Tab-separated table of C-alpha atoms in Angstrom:
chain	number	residue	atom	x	y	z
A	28	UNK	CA	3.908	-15.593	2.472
A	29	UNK	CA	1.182	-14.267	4.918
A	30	UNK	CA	-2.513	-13.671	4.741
A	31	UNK	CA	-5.887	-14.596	3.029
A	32	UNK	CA	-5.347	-15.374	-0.306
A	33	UNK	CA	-9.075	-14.624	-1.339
A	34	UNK	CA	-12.222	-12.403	-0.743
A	35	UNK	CA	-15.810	-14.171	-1.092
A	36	UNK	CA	-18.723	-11.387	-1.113
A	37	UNK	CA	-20.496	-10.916	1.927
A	38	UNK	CA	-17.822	-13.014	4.086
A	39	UNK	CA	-15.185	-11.261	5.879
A	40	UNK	CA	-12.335	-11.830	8.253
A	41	UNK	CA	-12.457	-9.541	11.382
A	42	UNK	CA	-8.986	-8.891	12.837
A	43	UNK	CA	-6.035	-9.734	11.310
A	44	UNK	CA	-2.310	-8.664	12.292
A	45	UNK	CA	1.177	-9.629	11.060
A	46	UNK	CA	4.098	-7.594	13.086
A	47	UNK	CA	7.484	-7.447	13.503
A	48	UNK	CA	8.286	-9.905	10.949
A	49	UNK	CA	11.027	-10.080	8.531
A	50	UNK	CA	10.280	-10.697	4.430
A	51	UNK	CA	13.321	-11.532	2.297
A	52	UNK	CA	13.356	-12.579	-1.888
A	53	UNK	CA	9.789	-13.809	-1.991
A	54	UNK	CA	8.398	-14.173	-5.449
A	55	UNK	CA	4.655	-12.492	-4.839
A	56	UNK	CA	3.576	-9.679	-1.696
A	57	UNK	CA	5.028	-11.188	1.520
A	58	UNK	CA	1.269	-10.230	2.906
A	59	UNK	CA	-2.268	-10.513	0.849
A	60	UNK	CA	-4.990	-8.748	2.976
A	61	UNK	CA	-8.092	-9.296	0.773
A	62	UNK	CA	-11.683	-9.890	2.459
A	63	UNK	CA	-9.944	-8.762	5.809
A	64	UNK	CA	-11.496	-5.691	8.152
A	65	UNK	CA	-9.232	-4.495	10.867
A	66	UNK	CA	-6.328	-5.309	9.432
A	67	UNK	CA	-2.736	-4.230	10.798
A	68	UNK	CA	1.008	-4.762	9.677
A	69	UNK	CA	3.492	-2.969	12.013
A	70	UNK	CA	7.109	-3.225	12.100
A	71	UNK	CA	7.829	-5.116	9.820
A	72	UNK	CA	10.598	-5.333	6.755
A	73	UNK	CA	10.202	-6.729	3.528
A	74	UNK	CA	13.140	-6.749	0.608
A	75	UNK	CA	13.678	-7.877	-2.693
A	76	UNK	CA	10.148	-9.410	-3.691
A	77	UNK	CA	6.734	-8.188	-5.315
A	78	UNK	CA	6.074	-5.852	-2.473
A	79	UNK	CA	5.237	-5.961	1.201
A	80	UNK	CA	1.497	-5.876	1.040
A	81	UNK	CA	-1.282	-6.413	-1.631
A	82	UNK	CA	-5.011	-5.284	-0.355
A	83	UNK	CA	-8.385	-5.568	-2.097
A	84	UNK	CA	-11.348	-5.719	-0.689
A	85	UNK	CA	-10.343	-4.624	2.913
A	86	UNK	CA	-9.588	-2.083	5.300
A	87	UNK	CA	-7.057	-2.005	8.286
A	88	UNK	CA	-3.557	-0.012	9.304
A	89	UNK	CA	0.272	-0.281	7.574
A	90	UNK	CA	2.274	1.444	9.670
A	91	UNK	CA	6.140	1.471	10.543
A	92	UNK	CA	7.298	-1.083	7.826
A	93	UNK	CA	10.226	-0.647	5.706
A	94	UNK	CA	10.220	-2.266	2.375
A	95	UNK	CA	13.198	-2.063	0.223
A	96	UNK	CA	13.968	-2.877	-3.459
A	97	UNK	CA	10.538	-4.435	-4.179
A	98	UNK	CA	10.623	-5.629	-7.943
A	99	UNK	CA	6.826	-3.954	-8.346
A	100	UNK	CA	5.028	-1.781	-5.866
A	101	UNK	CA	6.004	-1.252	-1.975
A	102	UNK	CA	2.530	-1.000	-1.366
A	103	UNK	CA	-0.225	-1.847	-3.126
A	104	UNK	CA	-3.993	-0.970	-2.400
A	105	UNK	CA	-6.367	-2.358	-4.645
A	106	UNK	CA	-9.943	-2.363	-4.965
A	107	UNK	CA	-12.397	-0.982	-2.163
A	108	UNK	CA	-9.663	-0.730	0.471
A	109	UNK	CA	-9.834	1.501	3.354
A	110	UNK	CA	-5.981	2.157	4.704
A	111	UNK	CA	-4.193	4.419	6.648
A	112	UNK	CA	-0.624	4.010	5.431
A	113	UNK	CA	1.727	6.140	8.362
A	114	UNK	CA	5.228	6.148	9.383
A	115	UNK	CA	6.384	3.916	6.977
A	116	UNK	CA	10.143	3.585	4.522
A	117	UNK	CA	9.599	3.109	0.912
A	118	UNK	CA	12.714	2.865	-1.051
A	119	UNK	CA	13.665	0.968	-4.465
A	120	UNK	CA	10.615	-0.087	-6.011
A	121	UNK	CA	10.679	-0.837	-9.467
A	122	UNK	CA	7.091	0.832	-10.382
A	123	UNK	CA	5.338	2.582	-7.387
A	124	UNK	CA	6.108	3.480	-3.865
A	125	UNK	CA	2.243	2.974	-2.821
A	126	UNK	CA	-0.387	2.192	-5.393
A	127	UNK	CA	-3.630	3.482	-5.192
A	128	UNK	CA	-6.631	2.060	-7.145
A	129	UNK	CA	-10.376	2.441	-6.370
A	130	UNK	CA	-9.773	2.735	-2.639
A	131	UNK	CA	-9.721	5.403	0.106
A	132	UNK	CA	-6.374	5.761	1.661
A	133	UNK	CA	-4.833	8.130	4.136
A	134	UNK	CA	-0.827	8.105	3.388
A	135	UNK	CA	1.124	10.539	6.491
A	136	UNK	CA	4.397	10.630	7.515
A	137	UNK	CA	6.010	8.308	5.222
A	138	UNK	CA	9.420	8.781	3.248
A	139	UNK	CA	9.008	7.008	0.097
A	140	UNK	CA	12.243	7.400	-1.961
A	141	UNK	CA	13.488	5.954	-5.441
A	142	UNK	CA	10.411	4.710	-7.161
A	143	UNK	CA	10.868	3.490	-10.755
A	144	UNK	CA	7.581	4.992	-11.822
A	145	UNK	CA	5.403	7.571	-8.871
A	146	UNK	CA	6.184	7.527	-5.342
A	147	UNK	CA	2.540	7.547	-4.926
A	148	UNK	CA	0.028	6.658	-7.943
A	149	UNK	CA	-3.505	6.941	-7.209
A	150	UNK	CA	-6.070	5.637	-10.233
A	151	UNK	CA	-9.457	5.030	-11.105
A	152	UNK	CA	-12.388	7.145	-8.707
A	153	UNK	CA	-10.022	6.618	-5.152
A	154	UNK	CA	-9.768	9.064	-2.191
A	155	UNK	CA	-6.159	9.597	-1.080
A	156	UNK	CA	-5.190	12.264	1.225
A	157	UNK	CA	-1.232	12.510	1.805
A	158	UNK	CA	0.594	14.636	4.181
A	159	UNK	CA	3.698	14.729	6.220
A	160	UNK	CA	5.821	13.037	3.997
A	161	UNK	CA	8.407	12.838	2.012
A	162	UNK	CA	8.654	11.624	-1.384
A	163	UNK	CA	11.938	11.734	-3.137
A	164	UNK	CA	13.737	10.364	-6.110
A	165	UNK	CA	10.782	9.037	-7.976
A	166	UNK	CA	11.719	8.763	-12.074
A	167	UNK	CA	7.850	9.840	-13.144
A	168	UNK	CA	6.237	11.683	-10.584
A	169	UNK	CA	6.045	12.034	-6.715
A	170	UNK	CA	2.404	12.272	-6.919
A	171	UNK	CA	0.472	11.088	-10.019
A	172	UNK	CA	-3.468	10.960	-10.247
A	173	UNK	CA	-5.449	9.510	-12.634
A	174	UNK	CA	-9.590	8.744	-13.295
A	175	UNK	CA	-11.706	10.688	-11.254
A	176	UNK	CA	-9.825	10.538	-8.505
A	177	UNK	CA	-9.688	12.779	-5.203
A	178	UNK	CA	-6.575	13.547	-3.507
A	179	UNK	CA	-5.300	16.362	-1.203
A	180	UNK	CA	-1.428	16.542	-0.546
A	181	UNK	CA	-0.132	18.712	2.282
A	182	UNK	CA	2.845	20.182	4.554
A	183	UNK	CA	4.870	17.146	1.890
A	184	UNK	CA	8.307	17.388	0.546
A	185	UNK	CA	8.261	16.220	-3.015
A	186	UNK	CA	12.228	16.073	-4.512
């Protein structure tokens, strides 16, 4: 619905913020951030569609969204991203609550709940560092790490 739709090397966006907006049944992420520094979505709520963001190649804030019922991942980081992911509702998705793949990503204070698959999946050589949260419901895992990854979970509630 929202964002830049591409990332060309050595060419970046600087400053880039979608808030307070609403998302409803849209086939793909209602927001691409890709080739984007300083990115921000804030208060906003996304249901029933692909998930509420899908990052590669950038680095920026998420922070007190609610996505609901997403068909694939609430979140999805992908690909030398650099996100702090706070304060935000997770609940419903089909495969992951936040997805985690070669990127470093702080994830605090967020209640990620229902997950088809992880609450939070982190693959291939990321950095995650969770804490505050609470992850609950998840089919698989609340926290699952694969390929040389590094994460450090603390003071979370995993149910």
């Amino acid at each position: 619905a929202v964002g830049s739709h591409r990332h060309y090397p050595g060419i970046w966006l600087d400053g880039f913020t979608v808030q307070n907006c609403s998302f409803t049944r849209i086939l793909g992420p209602a927001v691409h951030s890709m080739g984007v520094t300083n990115f921000v979505l804030c208060g906003c709520q996304a249901s029933e569609m692909s998930g509420i963001i899908y990052a590669a190649h950038s680095s920026g804030r998420i922070a007190g969204n609610t996505v609901m019922n997403s068909t694939q991942d609430g979140i999805w980081l992908y690909e030398d991203t650099d996100y702090e992911v706070i304060d935000n509702v997770v609940s419903g998705s089909a495969r992951e609550g936040v997805n985690v793949f070669r990127s470093r990503v702080r994830i605090v204070g967020n209640a990620i709940t229902n997950s088809g698959n992880c609450a939070v999946f982190v693959n291939s050589q990321s950095q995650v560092e969770i804490a505050n949260c609470s992850l609950n419901g998840a089919k698989m895992h609340g926290v699952c790490a694969l390929g040389e990854s590094e994460v450090n979970v603390s003071e979370t509630t995993i149910a």
